[in-house]
Coordinates of C-alpha atoms and ligand atoms in Angstrom, one line a residue:
M42 CA 90.9 201.5 143.3
Q43 CA 90.8 198.4 141.2
H44 CA 93.9 196.3 140.8
P45 CA 95.5 196.9 137.3
L46 CA 95.2 193.1 136.6
V47 CA 91.4 193.4 137.0
K48 CA 90.1 194.0 133.5
E49 CA 86.4 193.7 133.9
I50 CA 84.1 192.6 136.7
L51 CA 82.0 189.7 135.5
L52 CA 80.1 188.7 138.6
T53 CA 79.4 191.1 141.3
E54 CA 79.2 190.2 145.0
E55 CA 75.5 190.8 144.9
Q56 CA 75.0 188.5 141.9
I57 CA 77.1 185.8 143.5
E58 CA 75.2 186.1 146.9
K59 CA 71.8 185.8 145.1
R60 CA 72.8 182.8 143.0
V61 CA 74.5 180.9 145.8
K62 CA 71.3 181.3 147.9
E63 CA 69.3 179.8 145.0
L64 CA 71.9 177.0 144.7
G65 CA 71.6 176.4 148.5
D66 CA 67.8 176.1 148.2
E67 CA 68.1 173.6 145.2
V68 CA 70.7 171.5 147.0
T69 CA 68.6 171.5 150.2
K70 CA 65.5 170.4 148.3
Y71 CA 67.4 167.6 146.6
Y72 CA 69.0 166.1 149.7
K73 CA 65.8 166.3 151.7
S74 CA 64.2 164.1 149.0
Q75 CA 67.0 161.5 149.3
E76 CA 67.9 158.6 151.5
V77 CA 71.1 159.9 153.1
K78 CA 73.3 157.8 155.4
E79 CA 73.2 159.2 159.0
N80 CA 71.2 162.0 157.5
T81 CA 74.5 163.7 157.0
L82 CA 75.6 165.2 153.7
I83 CA 79.4 165.2 153.2
L84 CA 80.6 168.4 151.6
V85 CA 84.0 168.0 150.1
G86 CA 85.6 171.3 149.2
L87 CA 88.7 171.5 146.9
L88 CA 91.2 173.8 148.5
K89 CA 92.1 176.5 148.2
G90 CA 89.7 177.9 145.6
C91 CA 86.5 176.6 147.2
V92 CA 86.8 178.6 150.4
P93 CA 84.6 181.7 149.7
F94 CA 82.0 179.7 147.7
M95 CA 81.9 176.8 150.2
A96 CA 81.5 179.1 153.1
K97 CA 78.6 180.9 151.5
L98 CA 77.0 177.8 150.1
M99 CA 77.1 175.8 153.4
S100 CA 75.4 178.6 155.2
K101 CA 72.6 178.4 152.7
I102 CA 72.1 174.6 152.9
D103 CA 69.4 173.7 155.4
Y104 CA 70.5 170.1 155.8
Q105 CA 72.9 168.4 158.3
C106 CA 76.4 168.6 156.8
Q107 CA 79.9 167.5 157.5
T108 CA 82.5 169.6 155.9
E109 CA 85.7 168.1 154.6
Y110 CA 88.5 169.2 152.3
M111 CA 90.9 167.9 149.7
K112 CA 93.7 169.7 148.0
V113 CA 94.8 168.8 144.5
S114 CA 97.1 170.5 142.1
S115 CA 96.8 170.7 138.4
Y116 CA 97.8 174.2 137.5
F117 CA 101.2 175.1 138.9
G118 CA 100.8 178.8 138.7
A119 CA 100.1 179.1 135.0
T120 CA 96.9 180.2 133.3
Q121 CA 96.6 176.9 131.4
S122 CA 95.8 173.5 132.9
S123 CA 98.7 171.1 132.8
G124 CA 96.3 168.1 132.7
K125 CA 98.1 166.4 135.5
V126 CA 96.4 166.0 138.9
N127 CA 98.2 165.3 142.2
I128 CA 96.5 164.8 145.5
L129 CA 98.3 167.1 148.0
L130 CA 95.8 166.6 150.9
D131 CA 93.7 163.5 151.0
L132 CA 90.2 163.0 152.5
G133 CA 90.7 161.9 156.1
I134 CA 87.4 160.1 156.5
D135 CA 85.6 156.9 155.3
I136 CA 82.9 157.8 152.8
E137 CA 81.6 154.3 152.1
G138 CA 77.8 154.4 151.6
K139 CA 77.8 158.1 152.2
T140 CA 76.3 160.9 150.2
V141 CA 79.0 163.3 148.9
L142 CA 78.8 166.8 147.3
L143 CA 82.1 167.9 145.8
V144 CA 82.5 171.7 145.9
E145 CA 84.7 173.4 143.3
D146 CA 85.4 176.9 142.4
I147 CA 85.6 176.6 138.6
I148 CA 85.4 173.9 135.9
D149 CA 87.6 174.5 132.9
T150 CA 89.0 171.4 131.1
G151 CA 87.1 169.2 133.5
L152 CA 90.3 167.1 134.2
T153 CA 90.5 168.0 137.9
I154 CA 86.9 167.3 138.8
Q155 CA 86.9 164.1 136.7
Y156 CA 89.9 162.8 138.5
V157 CA 88.7 163.7 142.0
K158 CA 85.2 162.4 141.3
E159 CA 86.5 159.1 140.1
Y160 CA 88.9 158.9 143.1
L161 CA 86.0 159.5 145.5
E162 CA 83.8 157.0 143.7
S163 CA 86.5 154.4 144.1
K164 CA 85.8 154.6 147.9
N165 CA 82.2 153.3 147.4
P166 CA 80.1 156.2 148.5
K167 CA 76.4 156.1 147.8
E168 CA 76.6 159.0 145.5
V169 CA 79.0 161.8 144.5
K170 CA 77.5 165.0 143.0
V171 CA 79.4 168.1 141.8
I172 CA 78.7 171.7 142.4
A173 CA 80.8 174.6 141.0
L174 CA 80.5 178.3 141.3
V175 CA 81.7 178.9 137.7
D176 CA 81.7 176.8 134.6
K177 CA 83.7 177.5 131.4
P178 CA 82.1 175.0 129.1
E179 CA 84.2 176.0 126.0
G180 CA 87.4 174.8 127.9
R181 CA 86.2 171.3 128.3
K182 CA 88.6 168.4 127.3
V183 CA 86.7 165.6 129.1
D184 CA 83.0 165.1 129.4
V185 CA 82.1 165.7 133.0
E186 CA 78.6 166.1 134.5
L187 CA 78.1 169.2 136.7
D188 CA 75.0 168.7 138.9
W189 CA 74.8 172.3 139.9
C190 CA 76.6 175.4 138.6
G191 CA 76.4 179.0 139.6
F192 CA 77.4 180.7 136.4
S193 CA 78.6 179.8 132.9
I194 CA 81.1 182.2 131.6
P195 CA 83.2 182.6 128.3
N196 CA 86.6 180.9 128.1
K197 CA 88.6 183.7 129.8
F198 CA 91.0 183.6 132.7
V199 CA 89.2 184.9 135.8
I200 CA 90.2 185.9 139.3
G201 CA 88.5 186.5 142.6
Y202 CA 86.0 184.8 144.9
G203 CA 88.5 182.0 145.5
L204 CA 90.0 182.1 142.0
D205 CA 93.7 183.0 141.9
Y206 CA 96.4 184.1 139.5
D207 CA 99.7 182.9 141.1
E208 CA 98.0 182.6 144.5
R209 CA 96.8 186.2 144.5
F210 CA 93.3 187.7 144.3
R211 CA 91.4 184.9 146.0
N212 CA 90.1 187.5 148.4
L213 CA 88.4 189.7 145.8
P214 CA 84.7 189.8 146.7
Y215 CA 83.8 189.5 142.9
V216 CA 84.8 187.4 139.9
A217 CA 86.7 189.4 137.3
V218 CA 88.4 188.8 134.0
C219 CA 92.2 189.0 134.5
D220 CA 94.1 191.2 132.1
T221 CA 96.3 188.5 130.8
D222 CA 98.1 190.8 128.3
K223 CA 99.9 192.3 131.4
L224 CA 101.0 189.0 132.8
D225 CA 104.1 188.3 130.8
D226 CA 106.3 190.8 132.5
W227 CA 104.2 191.4 135.6
K228 CA 106.2 192.0 138.9
W229 CA 104.4 191.5 142.2
Ligands
IMP319 P1 90.3 172.1 135.1 O1 91.0 170.8 135.6 O2 90.9 172.5 133.8 O3 88.8 171.9 135.0 O4 90.7 173.2 136.0 C1 90.1 173.3 137.3 C2 91.1 174.1 138.2 O5 91.9 175.0 137.4 C3 90.3 174.9 139.1 O6 90.1 174.3 140.3 C4 91.1 176.2 139.2 O7 91.9 176.1 140.3 C5 91.9 176.3 138.0 N1 91.3 177.2 137.0 C6 90.6 177.0 135.9 N2 90.2 178.1 135.3 C7 90.6 179.1 136.0 C8 90.5 180.5 135.9 O8 89.9 181.1 135.0 N3 91.0 181.2 136.9 C9 91.7 180.7 138.0 N4 91.8 179.4 138.1 C10 91.3 178.6 137.2
MG320 MG1 90.7 175.1 142.2

């Protein structure tokens, strides 16, 4: 049975699988055409939301990769971005001259990805590109360039496939619209 906070399934597991395979192919093709230091692409996933997408994506990239993670916070459990970004787990490696692909679950206001991208660029990598599973273009507050994106969706609060509401639902195998009308007096 579906959880009562799941209002509508937007992206099924099959749709996501198919799209991530396509993204993997595009990413592979692009990096094979580039000059990449040590022939190693540095994937930087943003925890915790990136986990299912990153796992699927990396298995579809036919190029030598190093997998790294950062953790930042900008949401604090609410369904609206606070606009403030804190680094909770920093990158533990030197990326100077390296080719980086930043992996994010969803782009809404763009504030998180803009902050992290500028932070990584300050370490003098050769290049930082951005890939996200889901984009909500209507939510944008800053102009950020997404190099690859799985799906564009309307400006609704979604859960599943890494996306949480109050740390729950990251394990759902699909992306669903959350029934936000029920959240005000919701008890876990
Ligand atoms: P931004 O800084 O507004 O672009 O928000 C990016 C971050 O907010 C993402 O990494 C998510 O953690 C979170 N986020 C944005 N929209 C949603 C959503 O619809 N569901 C769950 N998390 C979201
Ligand atoms: Mg996130």
